[in-house]
Each structure stands twice: as structure tokens, then as C-alpha cells.
CSV table of C-alpha atoms in Angstrom, one decimal:
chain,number,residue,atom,x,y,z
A,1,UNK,CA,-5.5,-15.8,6.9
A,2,UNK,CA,-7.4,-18.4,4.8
A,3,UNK,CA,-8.6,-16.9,1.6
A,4,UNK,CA,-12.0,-18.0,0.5
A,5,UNK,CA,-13.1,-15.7,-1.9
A,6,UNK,CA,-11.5,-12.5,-3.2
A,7,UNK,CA,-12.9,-10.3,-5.6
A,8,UNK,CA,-12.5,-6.3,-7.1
A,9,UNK,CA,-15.6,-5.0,-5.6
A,10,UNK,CA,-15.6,-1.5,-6.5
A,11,UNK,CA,-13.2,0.8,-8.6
A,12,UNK,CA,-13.0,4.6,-8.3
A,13,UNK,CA,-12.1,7.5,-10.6
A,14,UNK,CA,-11.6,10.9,-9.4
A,15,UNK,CA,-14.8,11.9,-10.0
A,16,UNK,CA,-16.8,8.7,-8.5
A,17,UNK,CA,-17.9,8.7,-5.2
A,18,UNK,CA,-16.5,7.0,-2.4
A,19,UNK,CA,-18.0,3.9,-1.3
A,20,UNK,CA,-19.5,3.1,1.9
A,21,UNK,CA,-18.5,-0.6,2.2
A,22,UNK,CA,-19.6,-0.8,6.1
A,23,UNK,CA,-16.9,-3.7,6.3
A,24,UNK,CA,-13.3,-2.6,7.6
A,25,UNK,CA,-10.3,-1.6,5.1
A,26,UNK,CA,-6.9,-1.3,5.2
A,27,UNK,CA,-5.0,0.8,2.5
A,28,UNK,CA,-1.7,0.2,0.5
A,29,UNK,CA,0.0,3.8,-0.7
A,30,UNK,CA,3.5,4.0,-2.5
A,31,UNK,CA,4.8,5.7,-6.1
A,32,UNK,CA,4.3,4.1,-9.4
A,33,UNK,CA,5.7,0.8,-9.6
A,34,UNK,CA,6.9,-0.3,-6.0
A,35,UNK,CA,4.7,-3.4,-5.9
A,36,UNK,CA,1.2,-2.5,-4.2
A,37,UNK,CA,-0.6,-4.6,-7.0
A,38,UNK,CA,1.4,-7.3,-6.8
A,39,UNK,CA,1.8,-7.4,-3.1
A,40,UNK,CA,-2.4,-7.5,-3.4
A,41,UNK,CA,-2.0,-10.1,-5.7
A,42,UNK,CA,0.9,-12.2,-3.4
A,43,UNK,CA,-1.2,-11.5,0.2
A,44,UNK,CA,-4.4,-12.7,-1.8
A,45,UNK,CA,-2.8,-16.2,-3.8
A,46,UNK,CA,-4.0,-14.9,-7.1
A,47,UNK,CA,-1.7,-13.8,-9.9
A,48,UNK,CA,-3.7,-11.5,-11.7
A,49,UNK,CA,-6.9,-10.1,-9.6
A,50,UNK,CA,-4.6,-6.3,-9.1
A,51,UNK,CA,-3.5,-5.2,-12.5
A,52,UNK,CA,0.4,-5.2,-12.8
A,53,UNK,CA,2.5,-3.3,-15.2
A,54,UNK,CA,6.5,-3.1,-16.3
A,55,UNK,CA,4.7,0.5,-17.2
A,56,UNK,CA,4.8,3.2,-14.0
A,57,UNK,CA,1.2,4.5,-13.3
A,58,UNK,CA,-1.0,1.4,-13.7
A,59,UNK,CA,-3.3,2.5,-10.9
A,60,UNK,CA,-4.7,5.3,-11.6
A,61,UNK,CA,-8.0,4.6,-9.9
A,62,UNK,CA,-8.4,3.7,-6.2
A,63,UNK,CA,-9.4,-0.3,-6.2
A,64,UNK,CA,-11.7,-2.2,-3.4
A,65,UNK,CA,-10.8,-5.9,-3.1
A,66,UNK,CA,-13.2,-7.5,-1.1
A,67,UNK,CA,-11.8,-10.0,0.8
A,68,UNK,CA,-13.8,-12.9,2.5
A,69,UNK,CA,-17.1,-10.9,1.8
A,70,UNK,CA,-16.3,-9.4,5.6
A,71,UNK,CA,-13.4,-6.7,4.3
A,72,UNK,CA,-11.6,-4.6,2.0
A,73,UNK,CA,-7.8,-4.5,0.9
A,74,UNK,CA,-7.6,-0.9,-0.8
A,75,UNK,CA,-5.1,-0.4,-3.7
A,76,UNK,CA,-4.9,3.8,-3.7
A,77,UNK,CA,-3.0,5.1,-6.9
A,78,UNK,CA,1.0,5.1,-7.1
A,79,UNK,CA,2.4,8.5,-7.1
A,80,UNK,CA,5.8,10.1,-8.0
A,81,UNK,CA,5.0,9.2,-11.9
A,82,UNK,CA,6.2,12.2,-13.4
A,83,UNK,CA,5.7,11.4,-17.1
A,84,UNK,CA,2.3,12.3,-16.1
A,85,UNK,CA,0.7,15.3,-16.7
A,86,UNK,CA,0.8,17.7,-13.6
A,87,UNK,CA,-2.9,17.7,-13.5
A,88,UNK,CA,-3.5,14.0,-13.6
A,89,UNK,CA,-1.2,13.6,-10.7
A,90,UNK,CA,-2.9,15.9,-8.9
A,91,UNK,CA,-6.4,14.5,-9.7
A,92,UNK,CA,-5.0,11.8,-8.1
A,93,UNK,CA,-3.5,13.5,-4.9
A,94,UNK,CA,-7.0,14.8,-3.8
A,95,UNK,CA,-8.3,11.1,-4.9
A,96,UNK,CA,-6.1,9.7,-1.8
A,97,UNK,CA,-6.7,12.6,0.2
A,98,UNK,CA,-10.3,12.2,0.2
A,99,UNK,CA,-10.2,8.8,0.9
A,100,UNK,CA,-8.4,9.1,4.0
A,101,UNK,CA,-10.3,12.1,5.1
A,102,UNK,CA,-13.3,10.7,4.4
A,103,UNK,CA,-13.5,6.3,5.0
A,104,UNK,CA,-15.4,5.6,8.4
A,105,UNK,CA,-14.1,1.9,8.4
A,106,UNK,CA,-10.4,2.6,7.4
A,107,UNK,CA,-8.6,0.1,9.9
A,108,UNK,CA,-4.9,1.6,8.8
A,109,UNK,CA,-2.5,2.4,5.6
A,110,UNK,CA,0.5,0.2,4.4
A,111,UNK,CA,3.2,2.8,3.0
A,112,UNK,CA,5.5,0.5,0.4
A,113,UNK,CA,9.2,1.7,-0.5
A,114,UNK,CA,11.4,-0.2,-2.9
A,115,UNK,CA,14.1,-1.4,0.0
A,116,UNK,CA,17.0,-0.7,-2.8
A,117,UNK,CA,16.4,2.7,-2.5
A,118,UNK,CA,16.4,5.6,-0.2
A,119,UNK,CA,12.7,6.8,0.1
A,120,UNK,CA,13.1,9.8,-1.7
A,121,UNK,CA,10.8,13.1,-0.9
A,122,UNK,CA,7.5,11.8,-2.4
A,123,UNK,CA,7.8,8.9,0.3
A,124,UNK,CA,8.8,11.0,3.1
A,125,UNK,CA,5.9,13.8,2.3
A,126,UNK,CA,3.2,10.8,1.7
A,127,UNK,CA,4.8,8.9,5.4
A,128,UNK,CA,4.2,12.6,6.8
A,129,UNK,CA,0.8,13.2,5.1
A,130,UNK,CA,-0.3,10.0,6.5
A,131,UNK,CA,0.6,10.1,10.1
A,132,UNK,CA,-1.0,13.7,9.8
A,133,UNK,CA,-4.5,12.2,9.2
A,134,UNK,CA,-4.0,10.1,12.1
A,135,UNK,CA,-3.1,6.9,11.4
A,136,UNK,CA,0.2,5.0,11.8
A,137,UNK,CA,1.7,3.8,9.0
A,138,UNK,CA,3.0,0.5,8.8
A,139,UNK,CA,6.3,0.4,6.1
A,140,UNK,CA,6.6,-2.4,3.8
A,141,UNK,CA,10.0,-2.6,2.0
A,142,UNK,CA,9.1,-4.3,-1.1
A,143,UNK,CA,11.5,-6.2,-3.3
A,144,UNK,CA,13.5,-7.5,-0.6
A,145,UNK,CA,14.3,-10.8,-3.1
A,146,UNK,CA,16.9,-8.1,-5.3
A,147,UNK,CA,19.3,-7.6,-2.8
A,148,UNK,CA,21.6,-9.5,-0.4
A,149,UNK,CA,20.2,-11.2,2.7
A,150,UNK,CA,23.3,-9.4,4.4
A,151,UNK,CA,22.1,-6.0,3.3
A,152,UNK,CA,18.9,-6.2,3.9
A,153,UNK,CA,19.0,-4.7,8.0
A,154,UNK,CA,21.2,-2.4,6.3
A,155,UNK,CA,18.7,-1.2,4.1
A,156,UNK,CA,15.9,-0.8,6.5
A,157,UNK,CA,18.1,1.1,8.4
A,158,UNK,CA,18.5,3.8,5.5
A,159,UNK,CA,14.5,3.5,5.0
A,160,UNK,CA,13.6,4.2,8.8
A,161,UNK,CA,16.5,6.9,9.1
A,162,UNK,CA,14.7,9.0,5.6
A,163,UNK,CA,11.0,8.7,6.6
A,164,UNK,CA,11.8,9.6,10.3
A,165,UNK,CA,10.1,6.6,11.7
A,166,UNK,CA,9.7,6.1,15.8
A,167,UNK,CA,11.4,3.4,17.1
A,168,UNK,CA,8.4,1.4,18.0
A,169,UNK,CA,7.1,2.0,14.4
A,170,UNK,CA,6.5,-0.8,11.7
A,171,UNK,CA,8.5,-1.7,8.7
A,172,UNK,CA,8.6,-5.0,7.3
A,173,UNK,CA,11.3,-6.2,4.6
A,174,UNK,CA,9.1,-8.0,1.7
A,175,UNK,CA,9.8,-10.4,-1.2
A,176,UNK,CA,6.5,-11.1,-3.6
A,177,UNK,CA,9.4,-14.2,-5.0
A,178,UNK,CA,10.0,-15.6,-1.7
A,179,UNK,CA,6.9,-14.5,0.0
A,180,UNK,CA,8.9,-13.4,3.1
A,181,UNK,CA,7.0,-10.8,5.0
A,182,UNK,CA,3.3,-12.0,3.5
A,183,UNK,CA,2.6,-13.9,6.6
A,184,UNK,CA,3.2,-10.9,9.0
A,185,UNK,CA,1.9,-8.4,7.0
A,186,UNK,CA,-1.4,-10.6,7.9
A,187,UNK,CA,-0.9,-10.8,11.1
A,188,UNK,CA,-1.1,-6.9,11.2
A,189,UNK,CA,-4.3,-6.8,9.2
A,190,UNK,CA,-6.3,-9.5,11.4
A,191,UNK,CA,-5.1,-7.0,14.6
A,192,UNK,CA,-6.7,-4.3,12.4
A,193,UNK,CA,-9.8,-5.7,11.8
């Protein structure tokens, strides 16, 4: 994918409403500080367009980077933070939910884990909630760059094992350092739109 122009189009609140962009999107869910804004940032060749943080709960809005002026990469807010307060996280619960209930032109979601760990429940109740509102989620195991080459089938392994992924099903190792991973994860978005 050649990136020409990329640019945050339109950011959302709990109480905004949902754009109608007309223009396909594909959607990147994952807790608090797994990567998804920098993963934007590494897929688009721009360093600072997606806001990123050291501090867990950056996004706390759900972001629309237009892309090419013909579609939408869509940064939904990072769960699992729990030094938030109960009702904020759940503000932004029914802020995802309502986006995937309600987007016309949502192509698929991207589900990132952190590949060092085991996805924990969060991850395996947000894999779940996902394939429940239809779509197929394609796994992105972020930070592949902080472990061994050697341990990184292992590692998928453990990831694909705890969210109860189908054989067939998607999960791509990913390194914003090395930028391993970026070039399939495009190849997957151009099938999508």
C-alpha cells in the first residue's frame, strides 16, 4: 500500500455520534498500551499522527484516520485499564459496542495482544465479543521485537491456544522496531476493502 495522504478525520467521545464516512474501515481493538497507536502510526509511515503514551489509557476516544481519501483505519479505545474509574471504562465499553453494532462500511477488526504475554480474560472476552458481532478477527501479536526469534512460534502458540482461535484463523507476529508483520497486515486490509 502506497500512502499518499493520511490524516485524523474525525474523533469520537462517548457521547458524539458515529460518523457515516461512506468509505470502508477496518478497526484495531486491544487493552491499554499494546501498541494500536503506534501500529497506526508504523502501517501509515508517520511517527506521530496516533497519539502514543508510556501512560496506559491514551485512547479514550474512538479515532478515524483517513487514509488515501478512499478509507478509514479506526483506533477504538484500549481496555483492561483498571486505574480507571469503573464508569469511564464502561463509557467506553458501549463506545466500541456501538460502533460495531452500528458501522455500515466496517470491512473487519484487528484484535492486538502483547505476544509476551498470555491474553488474559479481557482479550479472550473482547476475541469472543467480536466474533459474536460477526466478524472474524484477525490477531496481531504486537511487540514481537522483545523477545527471541526462537520463541516467537512458541508464543503464538500460547496466544491462539487462550483466545480459542480456529485453525484457519489469523494471527500475525508484529514488530513496530523491525516492521515485520506491517507488510501483511496490508495485504489483509487491501482484501478488505
Amino acid at each position: 500500500m502506497i500512502i499518499k495522504e493520511a490524516t485524523l478525520a474525525v474523533v469520537c467521545g462517548p457521547s458524539s455520534r458515529l460518523p457515516e464516512t461512506g468509505q470502508a474501515e477496518v478497526a484495531f481493538a486491544g487493552k491499554s498500551n499494546v501498541g494500536k497507536s503506534t501500529l497506526i502510526n508504523t502501517l501509515l509511515n508517520r511517527k506521530a499522527l496516533a497519539r502514543t503514551s508510556a501512560q496506559p489509557g491514551k485512547t479514550q476516544t474512538i479515532n478515524f484516520y483517513q487514509v488515501n481519501q478512499s478509507f478509514y483505519l479506526v483506533d477504538l479505545p484500549g481496555y483492561g485499564y483498571t486505574t480507571a474509574a469503573v464508569s469511564v471504562r464502561q463509557s467506553w465499553g458501549r463506545m466500541i459496542e456501538r460502533y460495531l453494532k452500528r458501522s455500515d462500511t466496517l470491512k473487519n477488526v484487528f484484535l492486538l495482544v502483547d505476544i509476551r504475554h498470555e491474553p488474559n480474560a479481557n482479550d479472550r472476552q473482547m476475541y469472543d465479543w467480536i466474533v459474536q458481532m460477526g466478524y472474524r478477527p484477525i490477531v496481531i501479536a504486537t511487540k514481537a521485537d522483545k523477545i527471541n526469534r526462537s520463541q516467537i512460534s512458541k508464543q503464538v502458540a500460547v496466544c491462539r491456544k487462550a483466545l480459542g482461535m480456529q485453525e484457519d484463523d489469523l494471527l500475525i507476529p508484529f514488530s513496530a522496531k523491525t516492521r515485520d508483520g506491517r507488510d501483511q497486515i496490508w495485504e489483509i486490509i487491501e482484501q478488505h476493502l
